[in-house]
CSV table of C-alpha atoms in Angstrom, one decimal:
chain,number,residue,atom,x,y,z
A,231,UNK,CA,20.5,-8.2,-46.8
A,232,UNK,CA,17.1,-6.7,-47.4
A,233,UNK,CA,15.7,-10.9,-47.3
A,234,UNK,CA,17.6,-11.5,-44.3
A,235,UNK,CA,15.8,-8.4,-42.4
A,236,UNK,CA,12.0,-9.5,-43.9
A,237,UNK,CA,12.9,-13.2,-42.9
A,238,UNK,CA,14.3,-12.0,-39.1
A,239,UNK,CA,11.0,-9.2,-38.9
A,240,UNK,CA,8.8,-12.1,-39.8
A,241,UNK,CA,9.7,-14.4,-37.4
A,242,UNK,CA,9.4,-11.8,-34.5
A,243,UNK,CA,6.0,-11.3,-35.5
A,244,UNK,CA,5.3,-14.8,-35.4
A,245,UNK,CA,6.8,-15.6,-32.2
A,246,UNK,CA,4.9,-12.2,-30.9
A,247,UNK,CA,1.9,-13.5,-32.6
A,248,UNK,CA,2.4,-16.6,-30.6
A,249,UNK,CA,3.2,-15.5,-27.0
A,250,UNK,CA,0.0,-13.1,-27.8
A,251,UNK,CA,-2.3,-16.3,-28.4
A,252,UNK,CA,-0.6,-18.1,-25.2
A,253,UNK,CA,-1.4,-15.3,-23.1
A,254,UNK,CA,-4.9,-15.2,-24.0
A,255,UNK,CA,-5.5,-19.2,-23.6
A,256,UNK,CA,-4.2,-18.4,-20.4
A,257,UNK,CA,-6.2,-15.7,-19.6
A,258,UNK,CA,-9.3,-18.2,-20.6
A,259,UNK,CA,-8.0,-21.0,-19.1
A,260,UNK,CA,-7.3,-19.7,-16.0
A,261,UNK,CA,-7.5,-16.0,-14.9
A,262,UNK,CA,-11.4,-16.1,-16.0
A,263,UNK,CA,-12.1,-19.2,-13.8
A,264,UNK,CA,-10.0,-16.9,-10.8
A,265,UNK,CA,-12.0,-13.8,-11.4
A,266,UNK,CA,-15.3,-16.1,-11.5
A,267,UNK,CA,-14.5,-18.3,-8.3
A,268,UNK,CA,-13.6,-15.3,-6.9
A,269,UNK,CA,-17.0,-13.2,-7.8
A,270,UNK,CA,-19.5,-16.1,-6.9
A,271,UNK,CA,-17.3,-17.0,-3.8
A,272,UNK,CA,-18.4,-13.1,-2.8
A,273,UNK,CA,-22.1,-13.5,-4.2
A,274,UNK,CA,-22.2,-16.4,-1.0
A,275,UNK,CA,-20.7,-14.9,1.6
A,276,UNK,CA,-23.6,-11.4,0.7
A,277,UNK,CA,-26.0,-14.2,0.7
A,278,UNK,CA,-25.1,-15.7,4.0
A,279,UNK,CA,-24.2,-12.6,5.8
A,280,UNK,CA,-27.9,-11.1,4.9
A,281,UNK,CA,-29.1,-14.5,5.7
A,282,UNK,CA,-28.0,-14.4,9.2
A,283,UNK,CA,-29.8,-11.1,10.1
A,284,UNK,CA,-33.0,-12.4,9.5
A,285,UNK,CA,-35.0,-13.3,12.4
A,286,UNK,CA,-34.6,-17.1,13.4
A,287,UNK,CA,-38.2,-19.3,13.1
A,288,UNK,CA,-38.8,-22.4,15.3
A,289,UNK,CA,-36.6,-24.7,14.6
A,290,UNK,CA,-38.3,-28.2,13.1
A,291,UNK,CA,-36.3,-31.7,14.0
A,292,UNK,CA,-33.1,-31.8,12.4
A,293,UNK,CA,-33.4,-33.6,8.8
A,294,UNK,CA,-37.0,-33.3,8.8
A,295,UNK,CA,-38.3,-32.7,6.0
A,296,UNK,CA,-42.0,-31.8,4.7
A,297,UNK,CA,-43.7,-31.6,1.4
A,298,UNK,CA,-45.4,-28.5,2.6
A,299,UNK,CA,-45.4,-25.9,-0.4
A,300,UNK,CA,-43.4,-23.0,0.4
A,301,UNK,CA,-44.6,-19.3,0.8
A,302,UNK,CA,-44.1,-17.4,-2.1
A,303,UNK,CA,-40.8,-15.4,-2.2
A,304,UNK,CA,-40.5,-12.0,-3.1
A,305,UNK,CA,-39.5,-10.8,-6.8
A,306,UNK,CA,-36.3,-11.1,-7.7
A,307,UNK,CA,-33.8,-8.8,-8.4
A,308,UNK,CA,-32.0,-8.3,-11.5
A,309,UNK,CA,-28.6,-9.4,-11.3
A,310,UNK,CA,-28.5,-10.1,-7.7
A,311,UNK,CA,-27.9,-13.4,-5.9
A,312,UNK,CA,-31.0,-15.1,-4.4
A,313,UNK,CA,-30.3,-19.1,-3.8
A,314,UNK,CA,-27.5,-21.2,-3.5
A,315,UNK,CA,-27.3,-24.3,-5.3
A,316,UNK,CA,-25.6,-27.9,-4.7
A,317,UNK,CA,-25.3,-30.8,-6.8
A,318,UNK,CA,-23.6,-33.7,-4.6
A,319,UNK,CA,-22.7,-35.5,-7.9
A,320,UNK,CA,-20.3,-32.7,-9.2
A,321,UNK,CA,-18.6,-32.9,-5.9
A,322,UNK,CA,-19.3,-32.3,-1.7
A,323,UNK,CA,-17.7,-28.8,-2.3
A,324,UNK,CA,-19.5,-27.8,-5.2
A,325,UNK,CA,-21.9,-24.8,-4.5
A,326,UNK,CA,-22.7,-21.9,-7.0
A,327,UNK,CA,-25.1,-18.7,-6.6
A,328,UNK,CA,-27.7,-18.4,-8.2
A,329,UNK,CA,-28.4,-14.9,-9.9
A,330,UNK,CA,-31.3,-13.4,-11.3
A,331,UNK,CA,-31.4,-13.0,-15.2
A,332,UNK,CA,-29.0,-14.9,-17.9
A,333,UNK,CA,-27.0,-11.9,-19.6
A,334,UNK,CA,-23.4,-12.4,-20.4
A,335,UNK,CA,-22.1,-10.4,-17.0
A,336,UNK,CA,-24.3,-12.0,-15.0
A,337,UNK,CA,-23.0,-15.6,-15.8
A,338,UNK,CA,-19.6,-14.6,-15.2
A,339,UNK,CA,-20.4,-14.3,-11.4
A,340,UNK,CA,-22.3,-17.3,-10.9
A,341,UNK,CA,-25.4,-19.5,-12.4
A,342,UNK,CA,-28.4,-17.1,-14.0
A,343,UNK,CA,-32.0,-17.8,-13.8
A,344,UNK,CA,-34.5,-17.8,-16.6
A,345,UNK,CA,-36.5,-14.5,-16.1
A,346,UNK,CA,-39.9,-14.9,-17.0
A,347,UNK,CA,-39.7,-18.7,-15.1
A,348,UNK,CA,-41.1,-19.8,-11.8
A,349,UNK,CA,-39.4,-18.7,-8.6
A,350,UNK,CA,-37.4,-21.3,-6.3
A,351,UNK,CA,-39.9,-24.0,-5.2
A,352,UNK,CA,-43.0,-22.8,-6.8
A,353,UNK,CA,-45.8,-24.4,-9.4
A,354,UNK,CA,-44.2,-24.5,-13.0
A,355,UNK,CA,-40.7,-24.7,-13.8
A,356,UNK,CA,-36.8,-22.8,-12.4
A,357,UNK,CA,-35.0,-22.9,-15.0
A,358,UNK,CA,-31.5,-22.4,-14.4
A,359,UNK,CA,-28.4,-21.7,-16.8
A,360,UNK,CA,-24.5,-21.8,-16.2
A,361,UNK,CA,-21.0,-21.8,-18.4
A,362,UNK,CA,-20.2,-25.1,-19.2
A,363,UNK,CA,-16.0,-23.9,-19.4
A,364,UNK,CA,-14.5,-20.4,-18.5
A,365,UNK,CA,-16.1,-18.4,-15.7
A,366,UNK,CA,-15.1,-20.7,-13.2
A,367,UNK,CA,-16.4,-23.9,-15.2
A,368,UNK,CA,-19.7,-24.2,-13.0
A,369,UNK,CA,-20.9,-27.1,-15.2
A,370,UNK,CA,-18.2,-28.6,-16.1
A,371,UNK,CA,-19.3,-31.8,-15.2
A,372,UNK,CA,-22.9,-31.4,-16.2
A,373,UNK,CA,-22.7,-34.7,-18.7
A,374,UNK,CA,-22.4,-37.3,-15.3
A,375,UNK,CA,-25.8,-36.0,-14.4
A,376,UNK,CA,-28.0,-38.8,-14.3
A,377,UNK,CA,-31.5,-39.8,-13.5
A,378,UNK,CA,-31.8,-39.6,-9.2
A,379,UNK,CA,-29.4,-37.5,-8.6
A,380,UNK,CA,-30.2,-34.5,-6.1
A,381,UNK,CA,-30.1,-30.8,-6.9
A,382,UNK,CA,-30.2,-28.8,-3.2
A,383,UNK,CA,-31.0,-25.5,-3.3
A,384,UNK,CA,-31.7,-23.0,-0.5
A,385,UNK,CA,-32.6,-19.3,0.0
A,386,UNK,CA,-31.9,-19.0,3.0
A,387,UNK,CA,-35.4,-20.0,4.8
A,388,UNK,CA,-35.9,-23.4,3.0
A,389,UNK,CA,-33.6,-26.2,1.6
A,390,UNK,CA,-35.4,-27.6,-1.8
A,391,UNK,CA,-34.1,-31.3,-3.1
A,392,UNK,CA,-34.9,-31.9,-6.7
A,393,UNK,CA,-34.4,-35.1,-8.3
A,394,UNK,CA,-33.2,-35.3,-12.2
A,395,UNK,CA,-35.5,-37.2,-13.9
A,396,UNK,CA,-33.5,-37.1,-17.0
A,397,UNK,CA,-30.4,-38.0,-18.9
A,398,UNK,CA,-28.8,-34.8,-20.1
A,399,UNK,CA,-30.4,-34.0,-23.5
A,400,UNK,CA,-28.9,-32.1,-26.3
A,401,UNK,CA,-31.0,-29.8,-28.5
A,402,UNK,CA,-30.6,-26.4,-30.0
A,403,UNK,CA,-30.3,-22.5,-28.4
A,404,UNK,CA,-33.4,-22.0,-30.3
A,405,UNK,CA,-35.7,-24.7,-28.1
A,406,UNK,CA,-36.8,-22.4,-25.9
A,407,UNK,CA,-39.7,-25.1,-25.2
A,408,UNK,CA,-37.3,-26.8,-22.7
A,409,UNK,CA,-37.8,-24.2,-20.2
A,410,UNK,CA,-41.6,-24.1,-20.5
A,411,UNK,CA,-44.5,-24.3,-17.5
A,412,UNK,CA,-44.4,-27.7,-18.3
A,413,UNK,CA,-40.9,-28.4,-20.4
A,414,UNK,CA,-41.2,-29.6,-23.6
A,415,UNK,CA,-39.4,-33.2,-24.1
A,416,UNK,CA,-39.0,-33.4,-20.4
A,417,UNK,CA,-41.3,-36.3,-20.2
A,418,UNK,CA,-43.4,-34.7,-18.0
A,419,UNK,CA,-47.1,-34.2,-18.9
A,420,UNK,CA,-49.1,-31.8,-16.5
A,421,UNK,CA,-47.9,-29.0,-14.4
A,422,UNK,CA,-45.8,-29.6,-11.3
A,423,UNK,CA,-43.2,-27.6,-9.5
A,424,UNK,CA,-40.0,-28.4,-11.8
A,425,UNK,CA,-36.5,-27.5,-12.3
A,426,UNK,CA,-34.7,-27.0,-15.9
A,427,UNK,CA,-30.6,-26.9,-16.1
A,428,UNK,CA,-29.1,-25.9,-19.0
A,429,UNK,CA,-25.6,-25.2,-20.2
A,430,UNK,CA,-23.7,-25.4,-23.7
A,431,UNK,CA,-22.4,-28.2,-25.7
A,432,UNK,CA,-19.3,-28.9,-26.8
A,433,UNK,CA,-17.7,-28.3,-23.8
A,434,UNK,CA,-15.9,-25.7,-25.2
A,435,UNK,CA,-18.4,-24.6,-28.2
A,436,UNK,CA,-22.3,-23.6,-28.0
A,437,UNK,CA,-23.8,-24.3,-30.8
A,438,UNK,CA,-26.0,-26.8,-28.7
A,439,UNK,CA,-27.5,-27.2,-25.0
A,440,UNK,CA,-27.7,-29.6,-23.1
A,441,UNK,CA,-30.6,-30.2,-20.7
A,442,UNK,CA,-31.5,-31.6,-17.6
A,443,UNK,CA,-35.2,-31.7,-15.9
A,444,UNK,CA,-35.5,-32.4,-12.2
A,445,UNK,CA,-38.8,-32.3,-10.3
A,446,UNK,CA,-39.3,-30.9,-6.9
A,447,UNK,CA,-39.3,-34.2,-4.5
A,448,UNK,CA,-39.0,-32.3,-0.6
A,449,UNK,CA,-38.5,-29.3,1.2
A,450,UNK,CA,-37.2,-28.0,4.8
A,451,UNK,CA,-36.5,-25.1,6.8
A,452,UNK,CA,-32.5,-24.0,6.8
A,453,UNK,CA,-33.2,-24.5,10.9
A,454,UNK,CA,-33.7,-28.2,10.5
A,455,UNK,CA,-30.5,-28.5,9.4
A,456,UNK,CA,-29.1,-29.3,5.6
A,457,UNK,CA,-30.5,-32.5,4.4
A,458,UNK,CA,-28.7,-35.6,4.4
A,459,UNK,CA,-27.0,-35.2,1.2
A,460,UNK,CA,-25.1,-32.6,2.3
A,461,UNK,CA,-24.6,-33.8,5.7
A,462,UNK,CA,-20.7,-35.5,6.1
């Protein structure tokens, strides 16, 4: 009797055990990406609603676009959304916030910039990290990056295009030269006005990055309209 109680009393705590583990792949799999989708679906709609209360410049032709440097933004602050960024390759609807800083809750709501890197369109480089799965998955997708492909960002004055310049490159957590001034095995060789993208390899590990570099290639103001890459 007594064999037939530890044999029934281990099999409820396996099947326990077990609907314990499903819940929490599902909780992973899914209600994170909810929350997160949620959260940086939020972080956009702050971004745009300030955007729109900001008095309206001269408009420029529509899809004009200049090489003009732009003016210098203001400092950044921590954890708040700044930018909004595109990547027509991942898909026509995919658009993340970007935040300021890379700590753990600040990825869950969006993409995090590299404190300590240069602002949104100016000299040096803006760097940029986001989950490769849970949180909403932002890069997902990042190994079909390839050389040409555009990165749009805007902050609500000025749409910035970046082109990649690279194939995504895979090197450790501790290569902190990849988000450099001027980023180590980028190819590039004097300063410029770059972009650095990095997420975590596996897909579902992180005991790598992998890295993209993209260099600033033109610029617009919002009231010329979005450029052609995002235009249907």
């Amino acid at each position: 009797m007594s064999v037939r109680v530890a044999i029934r009393t281990f099999s409820e705590v396996c099947i326990t055990v077990g609907a314990l583990i499903v819940l929490f792949v599902a909780y992973v799999l899914f209600w994170t990406g909810v929350k997160a989708d949620s959260a940086m679906g939020g972080q956009i709609d702050d971004l745009q609603d300030q955007w729109a209360k900001r008095p309206v410049a001269s408009a420029a032709p529509e899809g004009g676009q200049t090489s003009t440097a732009p003016p210098k933004p203001k400092p950044y602050k921590d954890g708040d959304p700044f930018a909004v960024m595109y990547i027509p390759r991942l898909g026509f609807t995919w658009n993340k916030p970007v935040l300021q800083n890379t700590e753990v809750d600040t990825l869950k709501k969006g993409l995090g910039h590299y404190a300590g890197t240069a602002q949104l369109g100016q000299k040096g480089n803006f760097a940029v990290a986001g989950h490769r799965r849970t949180y909403g998955d932002p890069f997902k997708d990042f190994p079909k990056l390839t050389p040409g492909d555009q990165v749009i960002l805007t902050d609500g004055d000025t749409w910035f295009t970046y082109v990649i310049d690279t194939k995504p490159y895979k090197t450790l957590p501790t290569d902190v030269g990849v988000i450099d001034p001027v980023p180590r095995k980028s190819g590039y060789d004097e300063p410029g006005r770059y972009l650095t993208l990095t997420t975590c390899e596996p897909e579902w590990g992180h005991s790598h990055r992998l890295i993209v570099w993209a260099h600033l290639d033109a610029t617009q103001p919002v009231e010329a309209g979005k450029p052609k890459a995002l235009r249907r």
